[in-house]
Coordinates of C-alpha atoms in Angstrom, one line a residue:
A136 CA 7.5 -26.5 -10.9
Y137 CA 8.8 -28.5 -13.8
A138 CA 8.6 -31.7 -11.9
A139 CA 5.0 -30.8 -11.0
E140 CA 4.3 -30.3 -14.7
C141 CA 5.5 -33.9 -15.3
W142 CA 3.1 -35.2 -12.7
I143 CA 0.3 -33.2 -14.2
R144 CA 0.8 -34.9 -17.5
L145 CA 0.9 -38.3 -15.7
G146 CA -2.3 -37.5 -13.9
D147 CA -1.0 -37.4 -10.3
L148 CA -2.4 -34.1 -9.3
P149 CA -1.9 -34.5 -5.5
R150 CA 1.8 -35.1 -6.0
A151 CA 1.9 -32.1 -8.3
L152 CA 0.3 -29.9 -5.7
G153 CA 2.7 -31.1 -3.1
L154 CA 5.7 -30.1 -5.2
L155 CA 4.1 -26.8 -6.0
D156 CA 3.5 -26.1 -2.2
R157 CA 7.2 -26.9 -1.5
G158 CA 8.3 -24.7 -4.4
E159 CA 6.1 -21.8 -3.3
R160 CA 7.4 -21.9 0.2
A161 CA 11.0 -21.6 -1.1
A162 CA 10.2 -18.9 -3.7
N163 CA 8.2 -16.9 -1.2
A164 CA 11.0 -17.1 1.4
A165 CA 13.5 -15.9 -1.2
N166 CA 11.0 -13.3 -2.6
H167 CA 11.9 -14.6 -6.0
L168 CA 9.2 -13.3 -8.4
Y169 CA 10.2 -15.3 -11.5
S170 CA 10.0 -18.6 -9.6
Q171 CA 6.6 -17.5 -8.2
M172 CA 5.3 -17.0 -11.7
V173 CA 6.6 -20.4 -12.9
L174 CA 4.9 -22.1 -10.0
A175 CA 1.7 -20.1 -10.4
I176 CA 1.3 -21.2 -14.0
Q177 CA 1.5 -24.9 -13.0
R178 CA -0.9 -24.3 -10.1
G179 CA -3.3 -22.8 -12.6
R180 CA -3.0 -25.9 -14.7
V181 CA -3.7 -28.2 -11.7
L182 CA -6.8 -26.1 -10.8
R183 CA -8.0 -26.4 -14.4
E184 CA -7.6 -30.2 -14.4
L185 CA -9.4 -30.4 -11.0
G186 CA -12.3 -28.4 -12.5
R187 CA -11.8 -25.4 -10.4
L188 CA -12.1 -23.2 -13.4
D189 CA -12.9 -19.8 -11.8
K190 CA -9.9 -20.1 -9.5
A191 CA -7.7 -21.2 -12.4
I192 CA -8.8 -18.3 -14.5
A193 CA -8.3 -15.7 -11.7
L194 CA -4.8 -17.0 -11.0
L195 CA -3.7 -17.3 -14.7
E196 CA -5.1 -13.8 -15.5
A197 CA -3.1 -12.3 -12.7
T198 CA 0.0 -14.3 -13.6
A199 CA -0.2 -13.4 -17.3
S200 CA -0.6 -9.7 -16.5
L201 CA 2.4 -9.7 -14.1
C202 CA 4.6 -11.7 -16.5
R203 CA 3.8 -9.2 -19.3
E204 CA 4.7 -6.3 -17.0
K205 CA 8.0 -7.8 -15.9
K206 CA 8.8 -9.0 -19.5
F207 CA 9.1 -12.6 -18.4
I208 CA 8.7 -13.8 -22.0
G209 CA 8.8 -17.5 -21.5
Q210 CA 6.4 -17.5 -18.6
T211 CA 4.1 -15.0 -20.4
M212 CA 3.8 -17.6 -23.2
G213 CA 3.0 -20.4 -20.7
A214 CA 0.4 -18.3 -18.8
L215 CA -1.3 -17.1 -22.0
T216 CA -1.6 -20.5 -23.4
S217 CA -2.9 -22.1 -20.2
L218 CA -5.4 -19.2 -19.8
G219 CA -6.7 -19.5 -23.3
E220 CA -7.3 -23.2 -22.9
T221 CA -9.1 -22.6 -19.6
Y222 CA -11.3 -19.9 -21.2
A223 CA -12.4 -22.6 -23.7
L224 CA -13.7 -24.8 -20.8
V225 CA -16.1 -22.0 -19.7
G226 CA -17.4 -21.4 -23.2
R227 CA -15.0 -18.5 -24.2
P228 CA -12.8 -20.0 -26.9
L229 CA -12.8 -16.8 -28.9
D230 CA -11.3 -15.0 -25.9
G231 CA -8.6 -17.6 -25.8
V232 CA -7.6 -17.4 -29.5
P233 CA -5.8 -14.0 -29.3
L234 CA -3.9 -15.2 -26.2
A235 CA -2.7 -18.4 -27.9
K236 CA -1.7 -16.4 -31.0
E237 CA 0.2 -13.9 -28.8
A238 CA 2.1 -16.7 -27.1
I239 CA 3.1 -18.2 -30.5
R240 CA 4.2 -14.7 -31.7
L241 CA 6.3 -14.2 -28.6
Q242 CA 7.9 -17.6 -29.2
E243 CA 8.7 -16.7 -32.8
E244 CA 10.2 -13.4 -31.8
A245 CA 12.4 -15.1 -29.2
N246 CA 13.4 -17.8 -31.7
A247 CA 12.9 -20.4 -29.0
F248 CA 10.7 -23.3 -30.2
A249 CA 10.6 -25.8 -27.3
G250 CA 7.1 -26.9 -26.7
R251 CA 6.0 -25.2 -30.0
A252 CA 3.7 -28.2 -30.9
S253 CA 1.8 -27.9 -27.6
M254 CA 1.2 -24.2 -28.1
V255 CA 0.0 -24.6 -31.7
A256 CA -2.2 -27.5 -30.7
A257 CA -3.8 -25.4 -28.0
L258 CA -4.6 -22.8 -30.7
A259 CA -6.1 -25.5 -32.9
G260 CA -8.2 -26.7 -30.0
L261 CA -9.5 -23.2 -29.4
Y262 CA -10.4 -22.8 -33.1
L263 CA -12.2 -26.2 -32.9
D264 CA -14.2 -25.1 -29.8
A265 CA -15.1 -21.9 -31.6
G266 CA -16.5 -23.9 -34.6
Q267 CA -13.8 -22.7 -37.0
L268 CA -13.0 -26.1 -38.5
D269 CA -10.8 -24.9 -41.4
L270 CA -8.5 -23.0 -39.1
A271 CA -8.6 -25.8 -36.5
E272 CA -7.5 -28.4 -39.1
A273 CA -4.8 -26.3 -40.7
T274 CA -3.4 -25.3 -37.3
A275 CA -3.5 -28.9 -36.0
R276 CA -1.6 -30.1 -39.0
D277 CA 1.1 -27.5 -38.2
A278 CA 1.2 -28.7 -34.6
L279 CA 1.5 -32.3 -35.7
E280 CA 4.4 -31.5 -38.1
F281 CA 6.2 -29.8 -35.2
A282 CA 5.6 -32.7 -32.9
L283 CA 6.8 -35.3 -35.3
R284 CA 9.9 -33.3 -36.4
R285 CA 11.0 -32.8 -32.8
R286 CA 9.8 -36.2 -31.6
E287 CA 7.6 -34.7 -28.9
R288 CA 5.4 -37.7 -28.4
A289 CA 3.2 -36.2 -25.7
H290 CA 2.5 -33.2 -27.8
E291 CA 1.8 -35.5 -30.8
G292 CA -0.8 -37.3 -28.7
E293 CA -2.5 -34.0 -27.7
T294 CA -2.6 -32.9 -31.3
R295 CA -4.0 -36.1 -32.7
R296 CA -6.9 -35.8 -30.3
V297 CA -7.7 -32.4 -31.8
M298 CA -7.3 -33.7 -35.3
A299 CA -9.6 -36.6 -34.5
I300 CA -12.4 -34.3 -33.5
V301 CA -11.9 -32.2 -36.6
A302 CA -12.1 -35.4 -38.7
Q303 CA -15.2 -36.5 -37.0
N304 CA -16.9 -33.2 -37.6
R305 CA -15.9 -33.6 -41.3
G306 CA -17.5 -37.0 -41.4
D307 CA -14.2 -38.8 -41.7
L308 CA -15.0 -41.3 -38.9
D309 CA -12.2 -43.8 -39.8
G310 CA -9.7 -41.0 -39.9
A311 CA -10.9 -39.8 -36.5
R312 CA -10.5 -43.3 -35.1
G313 CA -7.0 -43.6 -36.5
H314 CA -5.9 -40.4 -34.8
L315 CA -7.5 -41.4 -31.5
E316 CA -6.0 -44.8 -31.5
A317 CA -2.6 -43.3 -32.2
G318 CA -3.1 -40.8 -29.3
R319 CA -4.2 -43.6 -27.0
A320 CA -1.2 -45.7 -27.9
I321 CA 1.1 -42.7 -27.0
G322 CA -0.8 -42.2 -23.7
E323 CA -0.4 -45.9 -22.8
A324 CA 3.3 -46.0 -23.7
L325 CA 4.2 -42.9 -21.7
G326 CA 1.7 -43.3 -18.9
L327 CA -0.1 -40.0 -19.7
R328 CA -3.4 -40.8 -18.0
P329 CA -5.1 -37.4 -18.8
L330 CA -4.4 -38.0 -22.5
L331 CA -5.7 -41.5 -22.2
G332 CA -8.9 -40.3 -20.5
H333 CA -9.5 -37.7 -23.3
C334 CA -8.9 -40.3 -26.0
H335 CA -11.3 -42.8 -24.4
L336 CA -13.9 -40.0 -24.0
A337 CA -13.6 -39.0 -27.7
L338 CA -13.6 -42.7 -28.8
G339 CA -16.8 -43.2 -26.9
A340 CA -18.5 -40.3 -28.7
L341 CA -17.1 -41.5 -32.0
Y342 CA -18.3 -45.1 -31.6
F343 CA -21.8 -43.9 -30.7
R344 CA -21.8 -42.0 -34.0
M345 CA -20.7 -45.2 -35.8
A346 CA -23.6 -47.1 -34.1
R347 CA -21.2 -49.3 -32.1
G348 CA -22.9 -48.8 -28.8
D349 CA -21.1 -51.5 -26.8
Q350 CA -17.7 -50.2 -27.7
A351 CA -18.8 -46.7 -27.0
R352 CA -20.0 -47.6 -23.5
A353 CA -16.8 -49.4 -22.8
E354 CA -14.7 -46.5 -23.9
L355 CA -16.8 -44.1 -21.8
A356 CA -16.6 -46.4 -18.8
R357 CA -12.8 -46.3 -19.0
A358 CA -12.8 -42.5 -19.4
I359 CA -15.0 -42.2 -16.3
E360 CA -12.7 -44.5 -14.3
L361 CA -9.6 -42.5 -15.3
F362 CA -11.1 -39.1 -14.7
R363 CA -12.5 -40.2 -11.3
S364 CA -9.1 -41.7 -10.2
M365 CA -7.4 -38.4 -11.1
G366 CA -10.0 -36.1 -9.5
M367 CA -10.6 -34.4 -12.8
A368 CA -14.2 -33.3 -12.0
F369 CA -14.9 -31.3 -15.1
W370 CA -14.1 -34.1 -17.5
L371 CA -15.6 -36.7 -15.3
S372 CA -19.0 -34.9 -15.5
R373 CA -18.7 -34.7 -19.3
A374 CA -17.9 -38.4 -19.6
E375 CA -20.8 -39.4 -17.3
A376 CA -23.1 -37.1 -19.2
A377 CA -22.0 -38.7 -22.5
L378 CA -22.8 -42.2 -21.1
S379 CA -26.1 -41.3 -19.6
D380 CA -27.3 -39.5 -22.7
N381 CA -26.9 -42.7 -24.7

């Protein structure tokens, strides 16, 4: 499951699914519930990235419920965070906010802060999607502080994308570009293709706002190329719509 998580971040979803299939066969043969939950969370993430949002939500809701019941604290945090992020993609960010906050509270109670920046960044993204810019900005700053302190570069990249969109909504276009260029540099250095796709998509929207149409179209074309190569249908459609609308 954890190897699959790495491939998800790198954008090789078929390889991630292959690993999850292997893991599930082993976990099912051993009737090992904890392992089944770990694998289910990562499968939910793959389904989300592939744009199969209804299936992702159904799986993550069931997984979060069972993890809560069995008191699998670490996996409850993962399931809640992933479920909240997926709710946002179907227009339900306010349903995701309490889930992300619960995950962060559980982490604080357990005094275990691995991946903290990613969880806080997820909450910031939910606030952003809900139009709560002040909360999104403050939460994203907390996430960035965690990421920089622990040198979690992938999480830093995710957080900078959120901060960029907040800055753009505030009218700070140069600040937005700085965050996105930093996020893109992290994606390029670490081979994080989904992060790269998101940064190119956001840069495309930003450059259109800055009246730099040629640069905007180039960024969106790159986002389309990346999302198509990874099979990320939901984000591919968004990038194609952004290009056709301009």
